[in-house]
Coordinates of C-alpha atoms in Angstrom, one line a residue:
Chain G
M111 CA 69.2 74.0 130.5
E112 CA 67.4 75.1 133.6
Y113 CA 68.2 78.4 135.3
M114 CA 67.1 79.8 138.6
L115 CA 66.5 83.5 138.5
L116 CA 66.8 84.9 142.0
I117 CA 65.2 88.3 142.4
Y118 CA 66.8 90.6 145.0
G119 CA 65.6 94.1 146.0
S120 CA 65.5 96.5 148.9
E121 CA 62.5 95.7 151.1
K122 CA 62.9 99.2 152.6
E123 CA 62.4 100.8 149.2
R124 CA 59.5 98.5 148.4
A125 CA 57.8 99.5 151.7
S126 CA 58.0 103.1 150.8
M127 CA 56.2 102.6 147.5
S128 CA 52.6 103.9 147.1
E129 CA 49.7 101.5 146.8
A130 CA 49.3 102.5 143.1
Q131 CA 53.0 101.8 142.4
R132 CA 52.8 98.4 143.9
G133 CA 49.7 97.6 142.0
E134 CA 51.4 98.6 138.8
I135 CA 54.4 96.4 139.4
F136 CA 52.1 93.5 140.4
G137 CA 50.4 93.9 137.0
E138 CA 53.8 93.9 135.2
Y139 CA 54.8 90.7 137.0
R140 CA 51.5 89.0 136.0
A141 CA 52.0 90.0 132.3
F142 CA 55.7 88.8 132.4
T143 CA 54.7 85.5 134.0
D144 CA 51.9 84.9 131.5
A145 CA 54.4 85.7 128.6
I146 CA 57.0 83.2 129.8
V147 CA 54.4 80.5 130.5
K148 CA 53.1 81.0 126.9
S149 CA 56.6 80.9 125.4
G150 CA 57.4 77.7 127.3
H151 CA 60.3 79.0 129.4
F152 CA 58.4 79.0 132.8
K153 CA 58.9 76.0 135.1
A154 CA 58.1 77.5 138.5
G155 CA 58.1 80.8 140.3
A156 CA 56.7 82.7 143.2
P157 CA 57.2 85.9 145.3
L158 CA 58.4 85.4 148.9
Q159 CA 57.2 86.9 152.1
A160 CA 59.4 89.6 153.6
S161 CA 62.8 88.5 155.1
S162 CA 61.4 89.5 158.5
T163 CA 59.4 86.3 158.3
A164 CA 62.6 84.2 157.6
T165 CA 64.0 81.6 159.9
T166 CA 67.5 80.1 159.6
V167 CA 68.1 76.5 160.5
R168 CA 71.5 74.9 161.2
V169 CA 72.4 71.5 162.6
K170 CA 75.4 71.6 164.8
G171 CA 76.7 68.5 166.5
G172 CA 73.4 66.7 165.9
K173 CA 71.5 69.6 167.5
T174 CA 69.1 71.8 165.5
V175 CA 69.7 75.5 166.0
T176 CA 66.9 77.7 164.8
T177 CA 67.4 81.5 164.6
D178 CA 65.3 84.4 163.5
G179 CA 66.0 86.1 160.2
P180 CA 67.9 85.4 157.0
F181 CA 71.4 84.0 156.9
A182 CA 73.0 87.4 156.3
E183 CA 71.9 91.0 156.7
T184 CA 72.3 92.6 153.3
R185 CA 71.1 95.8 151.5
E186 CA 69.1 93.7 149.1
Q187 CA 67.0 90.8 150.1
L188 CA 65.8 87.7 148.2
G189 CA 62.2 88.6 147.2
G190 CA 61.2 85.9 144.8
Y191 CA 62.3 83.5 142.1
Y192 CA 61.6 82.0 138.7
L193 CA 62.8 78.6 137.5
V194 CA 63.1 78.8 133.7
E195 CA 64.1 76.6 130.8
A196 CA 66.5 78.4 128.4
K197 CA 68.8 77.2 125.7
D198 CA 71.8 79.1 127.0
L199 CA 73.0 81.9 129.3
D200 CA 72.2 84.6 126.7
E201 CA 68.5 83.4 126.6
A202 CA 68.4 83.2 130.4
T203 CA 69.8 86.7 130.9
A204 CA 67.4 88.1 128.3
I205 CA 64.5 86.6 130.3
A206 CA 66.0 87.9 133.6
A207 CA 66.2 91.4 132.1
R208 CA 62.5 91.4 131.5
I209 CA 61.7 90.7 135.2
P210 CA 60.2 94.0 136.6
G211 CA 62.4 93.6 139.8
A212 CA 65.6 93.9 137.6
R213 CA 64.8 97.6 137.3
F214 CA 64.7 98.2 141.1
G215 CA 67.2 95.6 142.3
S216 CA 69.1 92.8 140.7
V217 CA 68.5 89.3 139.4
E218 CA 71.0 86.6 139.9
V219 CA 71.0 84.0 137.1
R220 CA 72.2 80.6 138.3
P221 CA 72.4 77.4 136.2
V222 CA 70.7 74.5 137.9
L223 CA 73.0 71.5 138.5
A224 CA 71.4 68.7 136.5
M225 CA 71.1 65.5 138.5
A226 CA 69.5 62.3 137.7
L227 CA 66.4 61.8 140.0
P228 CA 66.1 58.5 141.8
R229 CA 63.5 56.4 140.2
Chain B
M224 CA 113.7 73.7 110.1
I225 CA 110.5 71.6 110.6
A226 CA 110.5 72.4 114.3
D227 CA 110.6 76.1 113.3
A228 CA 107.7 75.6 110.8
V229 CA 105.7 73.9 113.5
G230 CA 106.4 76.6 116.0
R231 CA 105.4 79.3 113.5
L232 CA 102.2 77.3 112.6
Y233 CA 101.4 77.0 116.3
R234 CA 101.7 80.7 116.9
E235 CA 99.8 81.7 113.8
G236 CA 97.3 78.9 113.5
S237 CA 96.6 77.2 116.8
G238 CA 93.9 79.6 117.7
R239 CA 92.1 78.8 114.4
I240 CA 92.4 75.0 114.9
L241 CA 91.4 75.2 118.5
A242 CA 88.3 77.3 117.6
T243 CA 87.2 74.5 115.2
L244 CA 87.8 71.8 117.7
I245 CA 85.9 73.7 120.4
R246 CA 82.9 73.9 118.1
L247 CA 83.1 70.2 117.3
L248 CA 83.7 69.0 120.9
G249 CA 81.9 71.7 122.9
D250 CA 84.7 71.3 125.4
F251 CA 87.5 73.8 125.8
D252 CA 89.8 71.5 127.8
L253 CA 89.4 68.5 125.5
A254 CA 89.9 70.7 122.5
E255 CA 93.1 72.2 124.0
E256 CA 94.5 68.7 124.8
V257 CA 93.9 67.3 121.3
V258 CA 95.3 70.4 119.6
Q259 CA 98.5 70.1 121.7
E260 CA 98.7 66.4 120.8
A261 CA 98.3 67.2 117.1
Y262 CA 101.2 69.6 117.2
A263 CA 103.3 67.1 119.1
A264 CA 102.4 64.5 116.4
A265 CA 103.5 67.0 113.7
L266 CA 106.9 67.5 115.4
E267 CA 107.3 63.7 115.4
Q268 CA 106.1 62.8 111.9
W269 CA 106.9 65.8 109.7
P270 CA 110.7 65.5 109.9
D271 CA 110.4 62.0 108.4
E272 CA 107.4 62.4 106.1
G273 CA 108.0 66.0 105.1
L274 CA 105.7 69.0 105.4
P275 CA 102.2 68.1 104.3
C276 CA 100.8 70.2 101.4
N277 CA 98.2 71.6 103.7
P278 CA 99.7 71.7 107.2
R279 CA 96.6 73.3 108.8
A280 CA 94.2 70.7 107.4
W281 CA 96.6 68.0 108.5
L282 CA 96.6 69.4 112.1
V283 CA 92.8 69.7 112.2
Q284 CA 92.5 66.1 111.0
A285 CA 95.1 64.8 113.5
A286 CA 93.3 66.6 116.3
R287 CA 90.0 65.2 115.2
H288 CA 91.4 61.7 115.3
K289 CA 92.9 62.2 118.7
A290 CA 89.5 63.4 119.9
I291 CA 87.7 60.4 118.4
D292 CA 90.2 58.1 120.1
R293 CA 89.6 59.8 123.5
L294 CA 85.9 59.9 123.2
R295 CA 85.8 56.2 122.2
R296 CA 87.8 55.3 125.3
R297 CA 85.5 57.4 127.4
T298 CA 82.2 56.2 125.9
R299 CA 83.2 52.6 126.6
F300 CA 82.8 53.4 130.3
A301 CA 80.0 55.8 130.2
E302 CA 77.6 55.8 127.3
K303 CA 77.0 59.4 126.6
I304 CA 74.7 60.2 123.7
E305 CA 76.0 63.7 123.3
E306 CA 79.5 62.4 122.8
L307 CA 78.3 60.0 120.1
A308 CA 76.7 62.9 118.4
A309 CA 80.0 64.9 118.7
M310 CA 81.8 61.9 117.2
Q311 CA 79.5 62.0 114.2
A312 CA 80.3 65.6 113.6
L313 CA 84.0 64.7 113.8
E314 CA 83.7 62.0 111.2
E315 CA 82.8 64.6 108.6
P316 CA 85.6 65.2 106.2
A317 CA 87.9 68.2 106.8
G318 CA 89.7 70.2 104.2
E319 CA 90.7 73.6 103.0
R320 CA 87.2 74.2 101.5
E321 CA 86.1 74.6 105.1
D322 CA 87.7 78.0 105.3
P323 CA 84.5 80.1 105.7
A324 CA 83.5 77.8 108.6
L325 CA 87.0 78.1 110.1
R326 CA 86.6 81.8 110.1
D327 CA 83.2 81.6 111.8
D328 CA 84.7 79.3 114.4
Q329 CA 87.3 82.0 115.3
L330 CA 84.7 84.6 115.5
R331 CA 82.6 82.4 117.8
L332 CA 85.6 81.8 120.0
I333 CA 86.3 85.6 120.3
F334 CA 82.7 86.3 121.3
T335 CA 82.7 83.4 123.8
C336 CA 86.0 84.4 125.4
C337 CA 84.8 88.0 125.7
H338 CA 81.4 87.2 127.0
P339 CA 80.3 89.8 129.6
A340 CA 79.3 87.0 132.0
L341 CA 83.1 86.4 132.5
A342 CA 85.2 88.8 134.6
P343 CA 87.2 91.2 132.5
E344 CA 90.6 89.8 133.6
A345 CA 89.3 86.3 132.7
Q346 CA 88.2 87.5 129.3
V347 CA 91.7 88.9 128.6
A348 CA 93.4 85.7 129.9
L349 CA 91.1 83.4 127.9
T350 CA 91.6 85.4 124.7
L351 CA 95.4 85.3 125.0
R352 CA 95.3 81.6 125.9
T353 CA 93.0 80.3 123.2
L354 CA 93.1 82.8 120.4
C355 CA 96.7 83.9 120.6
G356 CA 98.1 80.6 121.8
L357 CA 100.1 82.2 124.7
S358 CA 101.0 79.8 127.4
T359 CA 99.6 80.2 130.9
E360 CA 103.1 81.0 132.2
E361 CA 103.5 83.7 129.6
I362 CA 100.2 85.3 130.4
A363 CA 101.0 85.1 134.1
R364 CA 104.3 86.9 133.5
A365 CA 102.6 89.6 131.4
F366 CA 100.1 90.4 134.2
L367 CA 102.6 89.9 137.0
V368 CA 100.6 87.3 138.8
P369 CA 101.8 83.8 139.9
T370 CA 101.3 81.1 137.3
T371 CA 99.0 79.1 139.6
T372 CA 96.7 82.2 140.0
M373 CA 96.5 82.5 136.2
A374 CA 95.9 78.8 135.8
Q375 CA 93.0 79.0 138.3
R376 CA 91.6 82.0 136.5
L377 CA 91.6 80.1 133.3
V378 CA 90.1 76.9 134.8
R379 CA 87.3 79.0 136.5
A380 CA 86.5 80.8 133.2
K381 CA 86.3 77.5 131.2
H382 CA 84.2 75.9 134.0
K383 CA 81.8 78.8 133.9
I384 CA 81.5 78.7 130.1
R385 CA 80.5 75.0 130.3
E386 CA 78.3 75.0 133.4
A387 CA 76.5 78.3 133.0
G388 CA 75.8 77.6 129.3
I389 CA 77.7 80.5 127.8
P390 CA 76.9 80.0 124.1
Y391 CA 79.6 79.4 121.5
R392 CA 78.3 81.6 118.7
V393 CA 78.4 85.0 117.0
P394 CA 75.8 87.1 118.8
P395 CA 72.6 87.8 117.0
P396 CA 72.2 91.3 115.5
E397 CA 70.3 92.7 118.6
L398 CA 73.3 91.8 120.8
L399 CA 76.1 92.4 118.4
S400 CA 76.8 96.1 119.1
E401 CA 77.0 95.5 122.9
R402 CA 79.2 92.5 122.5
M403 CA 81.4 94.2 120.0
D404 CA 82.2 96.8 122.8
A405 CA 83.3 94.0 125.1
V406 CA 85.5 92.4 122.4
M407 CA 87.1 95.8 121.5
T408 CA 87.7 96.4 125.2
V409 CA 89.5 93.1 125.6
V410 CA 91.7 93.8 122.6
Y411 CA 92.4 97.3 123.8
L412 CA 93.3 96.0 127.3
V413 CA 95.7 93.5 125.8
F414 CA 97.4 96.3 124.0
T415 CA 97.6 98.8 126.8
E416 CA 98.9 96.1 129.1
G417 CA 101.8 95.7 126.7
Y418 CA 102.2 99.4 125.9
A419 CA 101.7 101.3 129.2
A420 CA 104.3 99.4 131.3
T421 CA 107.9 99.9 130.3
I422 CA 109.3 97.8 133.1
G423 CA 109.2 94.0 133.4
E424 CA 109.9 91.7 130.6
T425 CA 110.1 93.7 127.4
L426 CA 109.7 90.8 125.1
I427 CA 106.4 89.5 126.5
R428 CA 105.0 93.1 126.6
R429 CA 105.9 93.6 122.9
E430 CA 104.2 90.3 122.2
L431 CA 101.0 91.6 123.9
C432 CA 101.0 94.6 121.6
A433 CA 101.6 92.4 118.5
E434 CA 98.8 90.1 119.6
A435 CA 96.3 92.9 120.1
I436 CA 97.2 94.2 116.6
R437 CA 96.7 90.8 115.2
L438 CA 93.3 90.4 116.9
A439 CA 92.2 93.8 115.7
R440 CA 93.3 92.8 112.2
L441 CA 91.4 89.5 112.5
L442 CA 88.2 91.2 113.6
D443 CA 88.5 93.6 110.7
A444 CA 88.8 90.7 108.3
L445 CA 86.0 88.7 110.0
L446 CA 83.5 91.6 110.4
P447 CA 84.2 93.8 107.4
D448 CA 80.9 95.7 107.8
R449 CA 81.6 96.9 111.3
A450 CA 83.0 100.3 111.9
E451 CA 84.9 99.5 115.2
P452 CA 87.6 97.1 114.0
P453 CA 89.4 99.4 111.5
A454 CA 89.2 102.3 114.0
L455 CA 90.7 100.2 116.8
L456 CA 93.3 98.8 114.4
A457 CA 94.3 102.3 113.3
L458 CA 94.6 103.4 116.9
L459 CA 96.8 100.5 117.9
L460 CA 99.0 100.8 114.8
L461 CA 99.6 104.6 115.3
H462 CA 100.4 104.2 119.0
D463 CA 102.6 101.2 118.4
S464 CA 104.5 103.0 115.6
R465 CA 106.2 105.2 118.3
R466 CA 107.5 102.2 120.2
A467 CA 111.2 102.5 119.3
A468 CA 111.2 106.2 120.2
R469 CA 109.2 106.0 123.4
T470 CA 112.0 104.9 125.7
T471 CA 115.7 105.3 126.1
P472 CA 117.9 102.2 126.0
D473 CA 117.8 102.3 129.8
G474 CA 114.0 102.1 129.7
D475 CA 113.3 105.7 130.6
L476 CA 110.3 107.4 129.1
V477 CA 110.7 109.9 126.3
L478 CA 107.8 112.4 126.0
L479 CA 106.0 112.7 122.7
E480 CA 107.4 116.1 122.2
D481 CA 111.0 114.9 122.7
Q482 CA 110.8 111.7 120.6
D483 CA 113.1 111.2 117.6
R484 CA 110.3 111.0 115.0
T485 CA 112.6 109.4 112.4
R486 CA 112.5 106.3 114.6
W487 CA 108.8 106.0 114.3
D488 CA 107.6 103.1 112.2
H489 CA 106.5 105.0 109.1
A490 CA 105.1 102.0 107.2
Q491 CA 102.8 101.3 110.2
I492 CA 101.8 105.0 110.3
A493 CA 100.9 104.9 106.6
E494 CA 98.6 101.9 107.2
G495 CA 97.2 103.6 110.3
L496 CA 96.4 106.8 108.5
S497 CA 94.6 105.1 105.7
L498 CA 92.5 103.1 108.2
V499 CA 91.7 106.3 110.1
E500 CA 90.3 107.8 106.9
R501 CA 88.2 104.7 106.4
A502 CA 86.9 104.8 110.0
L503 CA 86.1 108.5 109.9
R504 CA 84.0 108.1 106.8
R505 CA 81.4 106.4 109.0
S506 CA 79.2 108.8 110.9
P507 CA 79.0 109.4 113.7
P508 CA 82.6 108.3 114.5
G509 CA 83.0 106.0 117.5
P510 CA 85.4 106.4 120.4
Y511 CA 88.2 104.5 118.8
A512 CA 87.9 106.4 115.5
L513 CA 88.2 109.7 117.4
Q514 CA 91.2 108.6 119.4
A515 CA 92.8 107.2 116.2
A516 CA 92.1 110.6 114.5
I517 CA 94.0 112.3 117.4
A518 CA 96.9 109.9 117.1
A519 CA 96.9 110.6 113.3
V520 CA 97.3 114.3 113.9
H521 CA 100.4 113.6 116.0
A522 CA 101.7 111.1 113.4
R523 CA 101.4 113.6 110.6
A524 CA 103.6 116.2 112.3
P525 CA 107.2 115.8 111.2
R526 CA 108.4 117.8 114.3
A527 CA 106.6 118.3 117.6
A528 CA 106.4 122.0 116.9
D529 CA 104.4 121.2 113.7
T530 CA 101.6 119.6 115.7
D531 CA 98.1 120.9 114.9
W532 CA 97.0 121.4 118.5
R533 CA 93.8 123.2 117.4
Q534 CA 92.6 120.1 115.6
I535 CA 93.6 117.9 118.5
T536 CA 91.7 120.2 120.9
A537 CA 88.6 120.0 118.6
L538 CA 88.8 116.2 118.5
Y539 CA 89.1 115.9 122.2
A540 CA 86.2 118.3 122.7
L541 CA 84.1 116.0 120.4
L542 CA 85.3 112.9 122.3
L543 CA 84.5 114.5 125.6
Q544 CA 81.0 115.5 124.4
R545 CA 80.1 112.1 122.9
F546 CA 82.0 109.8 125.3
P547 CA 82.6 111.7 128.5
S548 CA 85.1 110.4 131.0
P549 CA 87.5 112.0 133.5
V550 CA 90.6 110.7 131.6
V551 CA 89.3 112.3 128.3
A552 CA 88.6 115.5 130.2
L553 CA 92.2 115.5 131.4
N554 CA 93.6 115.0 127.9
H555 CA 91.3 117.7 126.6
A556 CA 92.6 120.1 129.2
V557 CA 96.2 119.3 128.2
A558 CA 95.3 119.9 124.5
V559 CA 93.7 123.3 125.5
A560 CA 96.9 124.2 127.3
M561 CA 98.9 123.5 124.1
S562 CA 96.6 125.4 121.8
E563 CA 95.4 128.3 124.1
G564 CA 98.2 128.5 126.7
P565 CA 98.9 126.8 130.1
A566 CA 96.6 129.1 132.1
A567 CA 93.5 128.0 130.1
G568 CA 94.5 124.3 130.5
L569 CA 95.2 124.8 134.2
R570 CA 91.7 126.2 134.8
L571 CA 90.2 123.1 133.3
L572 CA 92.5 120.8 135.3
D573 CA 91.7 122.6 138.5
S574 CA 87.9 122.2 138.0
L575 CA 88.5 118.5 137.1
A576 CA 90.6 118.1 140.4
A577 CA 87.8 119.8 142.3
R578 CA 85.3 117.1 141.1
G579 CA 87.6 114.5 142.8
E580 CA 87.0 111.8 140.2
L581 CA 90.7 111.3 139.4
S582 CA 92.0 111.6 142.9
S583 CA 94.2 108.5 142.6
Y584 CA 95.3 109.0 139.0
H585 CA 99.0 110.2 138.9
L586 CA 98.7 111.8 135.5
L587 CA 96.4 114.5 136.9
P588 CA 98.9 116.0 139.3
A589 CA 101.6 115.3 136.7
A590 CA 99.8 117.4 134.1
R591 CA 99.1 120.2 136.6
A592 CA 102.8 120.2 137.6
D593 CA 103.8 120.6 134.0
L594 CA 101.5 123.6 133.4
L595 CA 102.4 125.2 136.7
R596 CA 106.1 124.8 135.7
R597 CA 105.4 126.5 132.4
L598 CA 103.7 129.3 134.2
G599 CA 106.8 129.8 136.4
R600 CA 104.9 128.7 139.5
D601 CA 107.8 126.4 140.5
E602 CA 106.9 125.8 144.1
E603 CA 103.4 124.7 143.3
A604 CA 104.8 122.7 140.4
A605 CA 107.2 120.9 142.8
A606 CA 104.3 120.0 145.2
A607 CA 102.2 118.6 142.3
Y608 CA 105.2 116.5 141.1
R609 CA 105.6 115.1 144.6
E610 CA 101.9 114.2 144.6
A611 CA 102.2 112.5 141.2
I612 CA 105.3 110.5 142.4
K613 CA 103.3 109.3 145.4
L614 CA 100.5 108.0 143.1
T615 CA 102.5 106.3 140.3
T616 CA 103.2 102.6 140.3
N617 CA 105.3 102.5 137.2
A618 CA 109.1 102.7 137.8
A619 CA 109.9 104.4 134.5
E620 CA 107.2 107.1 135.1
R621 CA 108.5 107.6 138.6
R622 CA 112.0 108.2 137.4
F623 CA 110.7 110.7 134.8
L624 CA 108.7 112.6 137.4
E625 CA 111.6 112.6 139.9
R626 CA 113.9 114.1 137.2
R627 CA 111.3 116.8 136.5
L628 CA 110.9 117.4 140.3
A629 CA 114.7 117.9 140.6
E630 CA 114.7 120.4 137.8
T631 CA 111.7 122.3 139.2
D632 CA 113.2 122.3 142.7
D633 CA 116.3 123.8 141.2
A634 CA 114.4 126.5 139.4
A635 CA 112.4 127.2 142.6
H636 CA 115.6 127.9 144.5
H637 CA 116.7 130.3 141.8
S638 CA 113.3 131.8 141.3
G639 CA 113.0 135.6 141.2
A640 CA 116.3 135.6 139.2
K641 CA 114.8 134.0 136.1
R642 CA 111.3 133.0 135.0
R643 CA 110.7 130.4 132.3
P644 CA 108.4 131.6 129.5

């Protein structure tokens, strides 16, 4: 099964980290990513720019409405994701628990709805 | 006669048969449907054909055939490879020699129903529905929610198991301890739901306690090397042994110290006591073993006055040190009051109240009220009873507290004339 691992954390807390701390976490992310690439679980993944760069789009009555910022203001913001292959939820949550961000914020584990792709 | 036999088999065995069908089919709903159909077939056929020599094997086989029929009909429309694979598994012969596998199936089912990715109330509901064979209506009545709410809760839980890929397996060793905790919690919740409330439908509540004891027994049989199941089973048996003495015929609460101990279930106590000894031989003892040990001290006292409060205080102190919680702290304070006097207990309760952790828990002001009453501080006691009455949601407990308040108010009016020791 495929699972989306959505990494949430406080951007405010991240901003208050020292350069050395951020470097350390970056190193942890690289080691983690290498490990799940090697184990065959990795399908995709990337960090995201801060939510201050987000734009929300809605189409209402045929008209596109574009607004600044994420859909909702929350304490934790979506900061990155991994798409992984895992045999069941236990394996997916075990992978999620190894994401460095799980220690500072939270990781939402969502099964991907399998759909046949148009040929 | 046959209908009774089928009914009994359903209660005692449907969880086991369902567990096997869930493994074979990988689908809770389909498994439930074919197991129901198999029992219906038994009700139809057994009166004519007589009871089969192995009713359980007959039922598993019948459910398999129902499942094969359904899957054939389905696959005619949509060719699903997984279902064909499932059908192959179903074609394998069944029989009594499968017993070890059947046991594993039940264990898998317990761990799946109590998976931490499910909400606690869903874990409890699913366990009662699948392992205990209670109907959705019965579970809804036990938890005082509308049947439709309970049905939705079950549908959502089964949907999540399927779509989120919650595995149907016994957790590997590195996860087992953590998952055992979840399973124990569910069994304990089932029991306390049946035990704590004395209002509502007595029958269904008694059934919850019986089911919790059955589950604890099953876990002990399935995982003989684990320390938690015998400890939990001992705790449940010892608490349940007081059932008949705990309430008056009108449903009013009778305090432990006032209970007629000849009405305790002494066979159950004997079993509980031997299990406690087994549980305590493991070191260090877990939370259920320590609580069971406390219940055992009460069970060993022929009269309330014979209770070894020093030992109970020591056990609570150990429990508090190893598994701290405000409720344990409250019980420890009450035990201290019994062994060292109400003033010592009251000091502990006051510092607990000052921390504000139990501000909505009625038993804290109720315990304070009792100690204040014993110290002859009747007006303060009355105020504490009023606070407890405001916080309790249980009718029997409210009646008890109101009786106590009336007595205390009475004493407060006559205070100065006479002080209680």
